[in-house]
Short mmCIF file of C-alpha atoms and ligand atoms in Angstrom, two decimals:
data_model
loop_
_atom_site.label_atom_id
_atom_site.label_comp_id
_atom_site.label_asym_id
_atom_site.label_seq_id
_atom_site.Cartn_x
_atom_site.Cartn_y
_atom_site.Cartn_z
CA MET A 1 -0.13 -0.51 0.13
CA SER A 2 1.34 3.50 -0.88
CA LYS A 3 1.67 6.17 1.71
CA VAL A 4 0.56 9.88 1.02
CA VAL A 5 4.41 10.90 2.49
CA SER A 6 6.38 9.09 4.11
CA ARG A 7 7.48 9.74 7.41
CA ARG A 8 11.49 10.71 6.09
CA GLU A 9 9.76 13.39 4.03
CA LEU A 10 6.83 14.07 6.83
CA LEU A 11 10.19 15.21 9.11
CA SER A 12 12.01 16.90 6.83
CA LEU A 13 8.89 18.69 6.23
CA ALA A 14 8.19 19.18 9.76
CA THR A 15 11.76 20.79 10.19
CA GLY A 16 12.04 22.75 6.79
CA ALA A 17 9.03 24.42 7.71
CA GLY A 18 10.22 24.97 11.17
CA LEU A 19 13.11 27.11 9.46
CA THR A 20 10.85 28.43 7.11
CA LEU A 21 8.44 30.14 10.54
CA ALA A 22 11.58 31.36 12.21
CA VAL A 23 12.61 33.59 9.00
CA HIS A 24 9.66 34.89 8.08
CA GLY A 25 8.45 35.59 12.36
CA CYS A 26 6.10 37.70 11.84
CA ALA A 27 2.77 35.83 13.00
CA ALA A 28 2.89 36.80 17.05
CA PRO A 29 1.30 34.57 19.11
CA GLY A 30 -2.35 34.61 18.92
CA ASN A 31 -2.35 37.19 16.38
CA GLY A 32 -1.73 35.34 13.21
CA GLY A 33 -5.66 33.83 13.01
CA SER A 34 -6.87 37.30 13.40
CA GLU A 35 -9.82 38.11 15.17
CA ASP A 36 -11.70 39.11 12.12
CA ASN A 37 -11.65 37.69 9.29
CA GLY A 38 -8.70 37.83 8.22
CA GLY A 39 -9.33 38.67 4.13
CA SER A 40 -6.77 41.50 4.31
CA GLU A 41 -3.85 38.76 5.04
CA ASP A 42 -0.93 38.01 2.36
CA ASN A 43 -3.15 34.29 2.07
CA GLY A 44 -1.85 33.09 -1.54
CA GLY A 45 -4.32 30.46 -0.85
CA ASN A 46 -2.34 27.93 1.77
CA GLY A 47 -3.72 27.47 4.40
CA LYS A 48 -0.51 25.19 5.43
CA ASN A 49 0.88 28.95 6.93
CA GLY A 50 -0.95 29.79 8.92
CA LYS A 51 -2.62 32.84 7.36
CA ALA A 52 -6.32 33.18 7.91
CA PRO A 53 -7.99 32.63 4.07
CA ALA A 54 -10.47 35.43 3.16
CA SER A 55 -13.21 36.31 4.25
CA VAL A 56 -16.65 34.56 2.75
CA ALA A 57 -19.49 35.37 1.14
CA PHE A 58 -22.61 33.13 2.27
CA GLU A 59 -24.31 33.04 -0.96
CA GLN A 60 -25.15 28.82 -1.34
CA ARG A 61 -28.11 27.67 0.39
CA LEU A 62 -26.42 24.84 3.02
CA ALA A 63 -27.68 21.42 1.62
CA VAL A 64 -28.38 19.06 4.39
CA PRO A 65 -27.62 15.15 3.54
CA PRO A 66 -30.96 13.36 2.65
CA LEU A 67 -32.10 11.10 5.74
CA LEU A 68 -31.72 7.73 3.58
CA GLN A 69 -34.86 5.83 3.62
CA PRO A 70 -34.23 2.15 4.37
CA LYS A 71 -36.38 -1.14 3.61
CA VAL A 72 -37.90 -3.71 6.83
CA ALA A 73 -37.03 -6.97 6.24
CA ALA A 74 -39.14 -9.59 7.12
CA ASP A 75 -37.71 -9.66 10.49
CA GLY A 76 -37.68 -5.94 11.16
CA THR A 77 -34.55 -5.10 10.00
CA LEU A 78 -33.76 -1.99 8.43
CA VAL A 79 -32.00 -2.66 5.47
CA PHE A 80 -30.21 0.65 3.92
CA ASP A 81 -28.53 0.75 0.78
CA LEU A 82 -25.39 2.80 0.15
CA THR A 83 -23.00 2.85 -3.23
CA ALA A 84 -19.46 4.54 -2.68
CA ARG A 85 -18.72 6.04 -6.29
CA SER A 86 -17.34 8.53 -7.99
CA GLY A 87 -18.59 11.80 -9.07
CA GLU A 88 -18.06 15.58 -9.84
CA ARG A 89 -19.63 18.23 -8.29
CA GLU A 90 -19.25 22.25 -9.11
CA PHE A 91 -18.35 23.88 -5.65
CA VAL A 92 -17.58 26.90 -7.31
CA ALA A 93 -18.95 28.47 -9.58
CA GLY A 94 -18.12 27.05 -13.12
CA ARG A 95 -15.75 24.47 -11.95
CA ARG A 96 -16.32 21.09 -11.95
CA THR A 97 -14.11 19.06 -9.38
CA GLY A 98 -13.51 15.57 -9.15
CA THR A 99 -15.42 13.93 -5.88
CA TRP A 100 -15.90 10.74 -4.19
CA GLY A 101 -19.93 10.18 -2.37
CA PHE A 102 -21.85 7.51 -0.78
CA ASN A 103 -25.15 7.64 -3.30
CA GLY A 104 -24.28 10.72 -5.22
CA ASP A 105 -21.63 12.57 -5.68
CA TYR A 106 -19.99 14.08 -2.69
CA LEU A 107 -20.52 12.42 0.75
CA GLY A 108 -23.27 10.02 1.72
CA PRO A 109 -27.11 10.16 3.31
CA THR A 110 -28.11 10.19 6.68
CA LEU A 111 -28.45 7.08 8.30
CA ARG A 112 -30.81 6.84 11.06
CA ALA A 113 -31.84 3.87 13.65
CA ARG A 114 -33.43 3.75 17.12
CA ARG A 115 -31.68 1.33 20.27
CA GLY A 116 -33.16 -1.42 19.74
CA GLN A 117 -33.55 -1.96 16.19
CA THR A 118 -31.11 -3.81 14.21
CA VAL A 119 -29.55 -2.71 10.91
CA ARG A 120 -28.33 -4.20 7.81
CA ILE A 121 -26.27 -2.34 5.57
CA ASP A 122 -25.47 -3.21 1.74
CA VAL A 123 -22.54 -1.72 0.78
CA HIS A 124 -21.78 -1.75 -2.92
CA ASN A 125 -18.14 -0.38 -3.84
CA GLU A 126 -18.57 1.64 -7.66
CA LEU A 127 -15.02 2.66 -6.77
CA GLY A 128 -12.60 1.20 -9.32
CA GLU A 129 -10.47 0.47 -6.05
CA THR A 130 -10.57 -1.14 -2.53
CA THR A 131 -12.33 0.63 0.06
CA THR A 132 -14.14 -0.35 3.42
CA VAL A 133 -16.61 1.69 5.45
CA HIS A 134 -16.16 1.68 9.47
CA TRP A 135 -19.12 3.08 11.55
CA HIS A 136 -17.37 5.59 13.74
CA GLY A 137 -18.37 5.46 17.85
CA MET A 138 -20.57 2.36 16.95
CA HIS A 139 -20.32 -0.69 19.47
CA LEU A 140 -20.52 -3.03 17.37
CA PRO A 141 -19.11 -6.95 16.78
CA ALA A 142 -15.65 -6.20 15.22
CA ALA A 143 -16.36 -8.35 12.03
CA TYR A 144 -18.80 -5.63 10.72
CA ASP A 145 -16.66 -2.90 12.41
CA GLY A 146 -15.20 -2.04 8.47
CA GLY A 147 -11.70 -1.12 9.65
CA PRO A 148 -8.44 -2.26 7.52
CA HIS A 149 -9.69 -6.49 7.90
CA GLN A 150 -13.09 -5.54 5.78
CA PRO A 151 -12.16 -4.67 2.66
CA ILE A 152 -14.64 -4.32 -0.26
CA GLU A 153 -13.02 -5.65 -3.63
CA PRO A 154 -14.27 -3.29 -6.55
CA GLY A 155 -17.92 -4.35 -7.65
CA ALA A 156 -18.20 -5.97 -4.06
CA THR A 157 -20.89 -5.70 -2.00
CA TRP A 158 -20.69 -6.40 2.29
CA SER A 159 -23.28 -6.45 4.24
CA PRO A 160 -22.34 -5.96 8.08
CA THR A 161 -25.33 -6.02 10.16
CA TRP A 162 -26.02 -5.56 13.84
CA ARG A 163 -28.55 -4.30 16.90
CA ILE A 164 -28.16 -0.86 17.63
CA ASP A 165 -27.50 -0.70 21.38
CA GLN A 166 -25.57 2.98 22.66
CA PRO A 167 -27.36 6.07 23.10
CA ALA A 168 -28.81 8.52 21.37
CA THR A 169 -26.06 10.77 19.67
CA ALA A 170 -24.66 11.12 15.98
CA LEU A 171 -22.27 8.71 14.61
CA TRP A 172 -20.61 8.95 11.20
CA TYR A 173 -19.60 6.66 8.81
CA HIS A 174 -16.07 7.45 6.67
CA PRO A 175 -13.60 4.18 4.49
CA HIS A 176 -10.34 2.45 6.49
CA PRO A 177 -8.98 0.89 4.58
CA HIS A 178 -5.04 0.43 5.37
CA GLY A 179 -2.74 3.65 4.32
CA GLN A 180 -6.17 4.85 2.70
CA THR A 181 -7.97 6.72 5.01
CA GLN A 182 -7.39 10.52 4.10
CA LYS A 183 -7.60 10.34 0.61
CA HIS A 184 -10.62 8.28 0.33
CA THR A 185 -12.30 10.77 2.88
CA TYR A 186 -11.16 13.91 1.46
CA ARG A 187 -13.07 12.83 -1.81
CA GLY A 188 -15.89 12.78 -0.13
CA LEU A 189 -16.97 9.96 1.78
CA ALA A 190 -18.40 10.38 5.11
CA GLY A 191 -21.38 11.05 6.36
CA LEU A 192 -23.50 11.17 9.57
CA PHE A 193 -25.27 7.85 11.44
CA VAL A 194 -27.69 9.30 13.87
CA ILE A 195 -28.77 7.23 16.75
CA ASP A 196 -32.27 7.84 18.74
CA ASP A 197 -33.96 6.44 21.52
CA GLU A 198 -36.61 6.86 23.98
CA VAL A 199 -34.62 8.62 26.79
CA GLU A 200 -33.13 12.02 24.17
CA GLY A 201 -37.09 11.70 22.82
CA ALA A 202 -38.70 12.05 25.95
CA LEU A 203 -36.68 16.09 26.12
CA ASP A 204 -38.34 18.57 24.67
CA LEU A 205 -35.41 19.55 21.88
CA PRO A 206 -35.26 20.85 18.54
CA ARG A 207 -35.54 18.04 16.35
CA ARG A 208 -37.22 18.47 12.99
CA TYR A 209 -34.04 17.54 11.13
CA GLY A 210 -32.86 19.65 8.27
CA ILE A 211 -35.25 22.66 9.98
CA ASP A 212 -34.50 23.07 13.74
CA ASP A 213 -31.45 20.07 14.29
CA VAL A 214 -29.30 20.70 11.29
CA PRO A 215 -26.23 18.25 10.38
CA ILE A 216 -22.70 20.45 10.07
CA ILE A 217 -19.98 18.59 8.16
CA VAL A 218 -17.35 20.25 8.31
CA GLN A 219 -14.35 19.91 5.98
CA ASP A 220 -11.16 21.75 4.64
CA LYS A 221 -9.71 21.27 0.93
CA ASN A 222 -7.94 22.94 -1.57
CA PHE A 223 -8.84 23.57 -5.20
CA GLU A 224 -6.40 23.40 -7.86
CA ASP A 225 -6.93 25.96 -11.25
CA ASP A 226 -8.97 23.61 -13.37
CA GLY A 227 -11.25 22.97 -9.77
CA SER A 228 -9.69 19.07 -9.20
CA LEU A 229 -9.08 19.04 -5.37
CA ASP A 230 -5.25 19.59 -4.43
CA GLU A 231 -4.54 16.47 -3.01
CA LYS A 232 -0.69 17.50 -2.72
CA ASP A 233 -0.35 19.60 0.20
CA HIS A 234 0.36 18.19 3.30
CA GLY A 235 1.65 19.75 6.41
CA PRO A 236 3.44 17.73 9.24
CA THR A 237 -0.34 16.88 10.71
CA GLY A 238 -1.61 16.08 7.04
CA PHE A 239 -3.63 17.52 4.69
CA LEU A 240 -5.05 21.55 5.72
CA GLY A 241 -7.60 23.38 3.01
CA ASP A 242 -8.13 26.72 2.72
CA THR A 243 -11.87 26.72 1.90
CA LEU A 244 -14.03 24.93 3.92
CA VAL A 245 -16.88 23.08 3.03
CA VAL A 246 -19.61 22.55 4.92
CA ASN A 247 -22.54 19.23 3.83
CA GLY A 248 -20.01 20.39 0.27
CA THR A 249 -22.01 23.37 -0.34
CA VAL A 250 -19.30 26.17 0.35
CA GLY A 251 -20.38 29.75 1.56
CA PRO A 252 -23.32 28.24 3.17
CA TYR A 253 -26.21 29.73 4.40
CA LEU A 254 -29.10 28.32 6.32
CA PRO A 255 -32.22 29.71 6.62
CA VAL A 256 -33.18 29.70 10.60
CA THR A 257 -37.61 29.41 10.97
CA SER A 258 -37.30 28.88 14.58
CA GLN A 259 -35.65 30.23 18.09
CA ARG A 260 -33.51 28.12 18.56
CA VAL A 261 -31.69 25.59 16.74
CA ARG A 262 -29.79 22.45 16.69
CA LEU A 263 -26.36 21.94 15.09
CA ARG A 264 -24.97 18.77 15.29
CA LEU A 265 -21.34 19.60 14.30
CA LEU A 266 -18.66 16.78 12.85
CA ASN A 267 -15.48 17.52 12.06
CA ALA A 268 -15.40 15.26 8.82
CA SER A 269 -11.81 17.13 8.05
CA THR A 270 -8.73 15.29 7.82
CA ALA A 271 -6.28 17.11 9.99
CA ARG A 272 -7.72 20.44 10.60
CA ILE A 273 -8.43 21.29 14.36
CA TYR A 274 -11.57 23.70 14.88
CA ASN A 275 -12.61 25.80 17.60
CA PHE A 276 -16.12 26.62 16.71
CA GLY A 277 -18.42 29.72 18.16
CA PHE A 278 -20.27 32.57 16.77
CA ALA A 279 -18.71 35.42 15.98
CA ASP A 280 -20.25 37.96 18.49
CA GLY A 281 -19.35 35.60 21.17
CA ARG A 282 -22.80 34.93 22.28
CA SER A 283 -22.94 31.80 24.03
CA PHE A 284 -24.85 28.71 22.77
CA GLU A 285 -25.52 25.66 24.96
CA LEU A 286 -23.50 22.58 24.53
CA ILE A 287 -25.68 19.06 25.28
CA GLY A 288 -23.75 16.24 23.69
CA THR A 289 -20.78 14.66 22.11
CA ASP A 290 -19.12 12.37 20.30
CA GLY A 291 -21.21 9.22 22.25
CA GLY A 292 -24.72 11.05 23.60
CA LEU A 293 -26.17 13.72 25.08
CA LEU A 294 -24.52 15.58 28.50
CA PRO A 295 -26.00 15.11 32.12
CA THR A 296 -26.61 18.92 31.64
CA PRO A 297 -26.53 21.51 28.88
CA ILE A 298 -22.77 23.47 29.78
CA GLU A 299 -23.36 27.01 28.34
CA ALA A 300 -19.91 27.90 26.52
CA THR A 301 -19.01 30.85 23.52
CA GLY A 302 -16.54 27.31 21.96
CA ILE A 303 -16.47 24.32 21.61
CA GLN A 304 -13.35 22.38 20.33
CA LEU A 305 -12.79 19.28 17.98
CA SER A 306 -10.59 17.47 16.20
CA PRO A 307 -11.02 15.27 13.48
CA ALA A 308 -13.33 12.76 13.58
CA GLU A 309 -15.51 14.10 16.96
CA ARG A 310 -18.19 15.05 17.34
CA ALA A 311 -20.52 18.14 19.40
CA GLN A 312 -24.84 19.27 19.90
CA ILE A 313 -24.85 22.54 20.45
CA VAL A 314 -28.05 24.90 20.61
CA VAL A 315 -28.14 28.36 19.59
CA ALA A 316 -30.72 31.07 19.89
CA VAL A 317 -31.48 33.41 17.14
CA LYS A 318 -33.68 37.25 17.05
CA PRO A 319 -35.64 37.47 14.32
CA GLY A 320 -34.64 38.71 11.14
CA GLU A 321 -30.53 38.51 12.37
CA ARG A 322 -28.04 36.79 10.63
CA LEU A 323 -25.15 35.12 12.55
CA VAL A 324 -21.82 33.39 11.79
CA LEU A 325 -20.76 30.61 12.98
CA ARG A 326 -16.84 30.95 13.02
CA SER A 327 -14.01 28.50 13.86
CA SER A 328 -11.21 31.04 16.00
CA PRO A 329 -7.61 29.52 16.50
CA PRO A 330 -8.21 25.95 18.12
CA GLU A 331 -5.53 25.59 21.49
CA LEU A 332 -3.72 23.00 20.36
CA GLY A 333 -0.94 22.84 23.17
CA THR A 334 1.90 23.11 20.91
CA GLU A 335 5.15 24.91 20.83
CA HIS A 336 4.71 28.22 17.77
CA GLY A 337 6.04 26.67 15.13
CA ILE A 338 3.92 23.60 15.20
CA THR A 339 0.61 25.30 15.54
CA ARG A 340 0.81 27.15 12.64
CA LEU A 341 2.33 24.41 10.51
CA ALA A 342 -1.09 22.58 12.47
CA GLY A 343 -3.40 25.46 11.57
CA GLY A 344 -3.15 26.77 15.01
CA LEU A 345 -3.29 30.07 14.05
CA ASP A 346 -6.46 30.12 10.92
CA THR A 347 -9.61 31.85 11.53
CA PHE A 348 -11.97 30.08 9.40
CA GLU A 349 -16.13 31.60 8.28
CA VAL A 350 -18.30 27.97 8.74
CA LEU A 351 -21.70 29.35 8.00
CA GLU A 352 -24.42 31.98 8.32
CA LEU A 353 -27.71 31.33 9.72
CA ARG A 354 -30.51 34.07 8.68
CA ALA A 355 -33.25 34.03 11.15
CA GLY A 356 -36.50 34.83 9.54
CA ARG A 357 -38.83 37.59 10.55
CA GLN A 358 -41.05 35.37 12.28
CA LEU A 359 -39.38 32.87 13.86
CA THR A 360 -41.48 29.81 16.00
CA PRO A 361 -41.25 29.21 19.38
CA SER A 362 -38.60 26.56 20.86
CA ALA A 363 -38.57 25.57 24.07
CA GLN A 364 -35.59 26.23 26.76
CA VAL A 365 -33.83 23.36 26.71
CA PRO A 366 -34.50 21.27 29.74
CA ARG A 367 -31.81 22.06 32.50
CA ARG A 368 -31.26 17.96 33.11
CA LEU A 369 -30.71 15.86 29.98
CA VAL A 370 -29.51 12.91 30.43
CA GLU A 371 -27.92 10.07 33.63
CA VAL A 372 -24.13 9.46 32.20
CA ARG A 373 -23.16 6.63 34.07
CA HIS A 374 -19.25 6.18 33.57
CA PRO A 375 -17.46 2.90 34.65
CA SER A 376 -15.75 3.45 37.87
CA GLU A 377 -12.26 3.48 38.15
CA SER A 378 -12.61 0.87 41.28
CA ASP A 379 -14.06 -2.16 38.57
CA ALA A 380 -10.65 -1.56 36.34
CA VAL A 381 -8.60 -4.89 35.93
CA THR A 382 -6.55 -3.43 34.76
CA THR A 383 -4.27 -0.07 33.06
CA ARG A 384 -2.60 -0.07 30.16
CA THR A 385 -0.40 2.47 28.95
CA PHE A 386 -0.64 4.29 25.41
CA ARG A 387 2.99 6.59 24.18
CA MET A 388 1.97 8.73 21.13
CA GLY A 389 5.79 8.78 19.15
CA ASP A 390 6.64 9.75 15.83
CA MET A 391 4.01 7.94 13.78
CA GLU A 392 3.63 4.91 15.57
CA ILE A 393 2.39 4.15 19.42
CA ASN A 394 4.22 2.60 21.74
CA GLY A 395 7.38 2.29 19.79
CA HIS A 396 5.36 -0.02 16.78
CA ASP A 397 3.62 1.47 13.30
CA MET A 398 0.87 -0.44 12.51
CA ASP A 399 0.70 -4.83 11.85
CA MET A 400 -2.64 -5.93 10.39
CA ASP A 401 -1.07 -8.91 11.71
CA ARG A 402 -0.16 -8.45 15.27
CA VAL A 403 -2.48 -7.97 18.57
CA ASP A 404 -0.54 -5.10 20.24
CA VAL A 405 -3.90 -5.22 23.29
CA ALA A 406 -6.21 -8.60 24.61
CA THR A 407 -8.95 -7.66 26.13
CA THR A 408 -11.52 -9.34 28.21
CA ILE A 409 -15.14 -9.33 27.62
CA ASP A 410 -17.57 -7.65 30.17
CA THR A 411 -14.29 -5.47 31.75
CA THR A 412 -13.52 -2.54 32.78
CA GLU A 413 -10.31 -0.77 31.15
CA ILE A 414 -7.89 2.63 31.87
CA TRP A 415 -5.66 3.37 29.26
CA GLU A 416 -2.92 5.75 30.00
CA ILE A 417 -2.17 7.32 26.77
CA THR A 418 0.64 10.20 26.41
CA ASN A 419 1.64 12.10 23.84
CA GLN A 420 5.55 11.89 23.11
CA ASN A 421 5.85 14.14 20.34
CA GLU A 422 5.83 17.81 19.83
CA LEU A 423 3.41 17.28 16.82
CA PRO A 424 -0.75 17.73 17.71
CA HIS A 425 -2.30 14.05 18.62
CA SER A 426 -5.58 12.16 19.10
CA PHE A 427 -7.29 9.36 20.39
CA HIS A 428 -9.50 7.20 19.33
CA VAL A 429 -10.90 3.78 20.78
CA HIS A 430 -13.51 1.41 18.15
CA ASP A 431 -16.20 -0.42 19.37
CA VAL A 432 -17.00 1.50 22.59
CA GLN A 433 -17.62 5.33 23.76
CA PHE A 434 -14.62 5.73 26.89
CA ALA A 435 -14.95 8.37 30.01
CA VAL A 436 -12.19 11.02 30.18
CA LEU A 437 -10.80 10.59 33.97
CA THR A 438 -8.07 13.37 34.03
CA ILE A 439 -5.80 15.46 31.66
CA ASP A 440 -2.18 15.39 33.29
CA GLY A 441 -3.70 14.48 36.71
CA GLN A 442 -6.01 17.47 36.49
CA LYS A 443 -10.43 16.67 36.23
CA PRO A 444 -10.77 17.39 32.44
CA SER A 445 -13.43 20.63 31.71
CA PRO A 446 -16.85 19.64 31.94
CA GLN A 447 -17.46 19.22 28.38
CA LEU A 448 -15.40 16.30 28.48
CA ALA A 449 -18.06 15.04 30.69
CA GLY A 450 -19.86 12.61 29.01
CA TRP A 451 -19.05 9.83 26.09
CA LYS A 452 -16.10 10.04 23.90
CA ASP A 453 -14.79 8.13 21.30
CA THR A 454 -12.01 10.22 20.10
CA VAL A 455 -9.99 12.49 22.48
CA TYR A 456 -7.74 15.46 21.41
CA LEU A 457 -3.91 15.15 22.84
CA PRO A 458 -1.30 17.79 23.11
CA PRO A 459 2.21 17.38 23.15
CA GLN A 460 3.59 16.02 26.64
CA ARG A 461 0.49 15.19 28.05
CA THR A 462 -1.47 12.13 30.01
CA VAL A 463 -4.78 11.80 29.22
CA ARG A 464 -6.29 8.80 30.88
CA ILE A 465 -9.63 7.53 29.79
CA ILE A 466 -11.61 4.76 31.18
CA MET A 467 -14.47 1.81 29.18
CA HIS A 468 -15.80 -1.05 29.12
CA PHE A 469 -15.51 -3.64 27.12
CA ARG A 470 -19.30 -5.08 27.07
CA ASP A 471 -20.04 -7.55 24.49
CA TYR A 472 -18.84 -9.42 21.29
CA ALA A 473 -16.15 -11.55 22.27
CA ASP A 474 -13.96 -12.14 18.94
CA ARG A 475 -10.52 -13.55 18.49
CA THR A 476 -10.33 -13.65 15.29
CA MET A 477 -10.70 -9.90 14.02
CA PRO A 478 -9.26 -7.10 15.94
CA TYR A 479 -10.42 -3.94 16.32
CA MET A 480 -8.55 -0.59 16.17
CA TYR A 481 -7.02 2.61 18.29
CA HIS A 482 -5.66 5.44 17.06
CA CYS A 483 -4.58 8.81 16.69
CA HIS A 484 -7.39 10.25 14.41
CA LEU A 485 -4.91 12.85 12.34
CA MET A 486 -6.13 10.33 9.37
CA MET A 487 -2.50 11.07 7.66
CA HIS A 488 -0.74 10.17 11.11
CA GLU A 489 -2.91 7.18 10.93
CA ASP A 490 -2.25 6.24 7.29
CA LEU A 491 1.39 6.03 8.39
CA GLY A 492 0.64 3.89 10.81
CA MET A 493 0.28 5.30 14.39
CA MET A 494 -2.96 2.87 14.53
CA GLY A 495 -2.62 -0.53 16.82
CA GLN A 496 -5.37 -3.73 17.88
CA PHE A 497 -6.90 -4.58 20.41
CA VAL A 498 -9.35 -7.95 20.44
CA VAL A 499 -12.11 -8.62 23.06
CA LEU A 500 -11.75 -12.17 24.80
CA ARG A 501 -13.68 -14.87 26.68
CA PRO A 502 -12.20 -15.85 30.14
CA GLY A 503 -8.72 -18.48 29.06
CA GLU A 504 -9.05 -17.36 25.35
CA SER A 505 -5.68 -16.27 23.12
CA PRO A 506 -6.04 -14.42 19.78
CA GLN A 507 -5.92 -16.01 16.61
CA LEU A 508 -6.25 -13.54 13.83
CA THR A 509 -7.54 -15.06 10.89
CA CYS A 510 -5.79 -13.22 8.21
CA SER A 511 -8.11 -11.66 5.97
CA HIS A 512 -6.02 -9.57 3.72
CA HIS A 513 -2.70 -10.20 2.08
CA CYS A 514 -1.46 -13.89 3.09
CU1 C2O B 1 -12.82 7.30 12.64
CU2 C2O B 1 -10.56 3.87 13.10
O1 C2O B 1 -12.14 5.61 12.92
CU1 CU B 2 -14.15 4.53 14.81
CU1 CU B 3 -1.34 12.20 15.49
#
């Protein structure tokens, strides 16, 4: 499998660019991203140098991914049909861009099911190259996880099936082929998977899909002059683009017809880290994170999301106003040269909310949302340590034939993850939702009080997480854990774990090249 950029290239890139920075030396900390839209900066159209992109004219109505209608099989199983294929999209007027998408040119439809329902997804691959489809954040058997061990050959169909059994939230799906995740996702293969349940359904929250409950899938791109996607431009964290595409729309506005609107934010970028908030500094209520709703809404003015992280927020608007969702420079916890190269100085205008003159009433967000019962530390049977180093974890890069961690079904574990590198990383675990116990020994902010499947890891910090491996023992098929900066993942910053029955030992069946 060819890697997008070799480790040596990557390192020289990081060092070389560091030198460039020292020479330029013009971006004072906290100033380079500029507080306004930065349209006047000499941006040269290149996000990777940490310059704020030109201001956005919000001229296209935000596309909303359609809800995919399932067929209902005789036994009640919801059967969804997804086809990965190539296509073409006019992101910028007059320029055609070659893209990939599910059931369409770009991105995929929203899948939706209730807790307790059994689903089957028939995934067809019409791409002309091997891909996979991973259900990010989903609790399901390893054989249906859609990681690198479940390749779908060109022309083939893969039909995973499982019973949805986790709290209401917005998960997502994206390809996960060995060494190719960044490319496949960047070209447009990504979609939301919304889970509903009774607890969430009983709360008075905005829930009219596409009206006051709106998916916001954010990606960054660079377009070549001929309109094609630039896939070459990599910094030390991966690909950073200068143009935001939201649900596939460049320069989007969303007509708002109610007093409150719920946004389901998904960072579907391959490397960029966003810090979402509103341009006028108003606060919103954070109601949910990766794996479910929070115990109580949290009033916030910003929410930072690294690739694959999600957040649900509710914002109130006034009749007739226009309000801009913005991404301000994220707090990466990195040294300045790296910060700049990792996009940590960049500001983006994401989306304009256009409130109508008459707004339908929306209830206040309930003060109590859901009960979140995290596993308790005293139940943990083991603490494992993970050192995130130079494109490897615990000194190894990804090997599909090696089991790095063997856990036992129905046990609780603490994983202690340290970023020993100067670069930003993140940590994602398949199969489970975890709780963040501490960051460098401190209790995490209330924004991390809910279920998470991906957590940002600043350099030289240690994050402790706890999780329970409740179901689905399979000695033959591993799940993945990895950095979710997709280039890092592709370069090998990934390991494999199996869930065993007591007394079993792992025995991987070789599902790929042997
Ligand atoms: Cu979002 Cu291993 O994946
Ligand atoms: Cu995942
Ligand atoms: Cu990383």
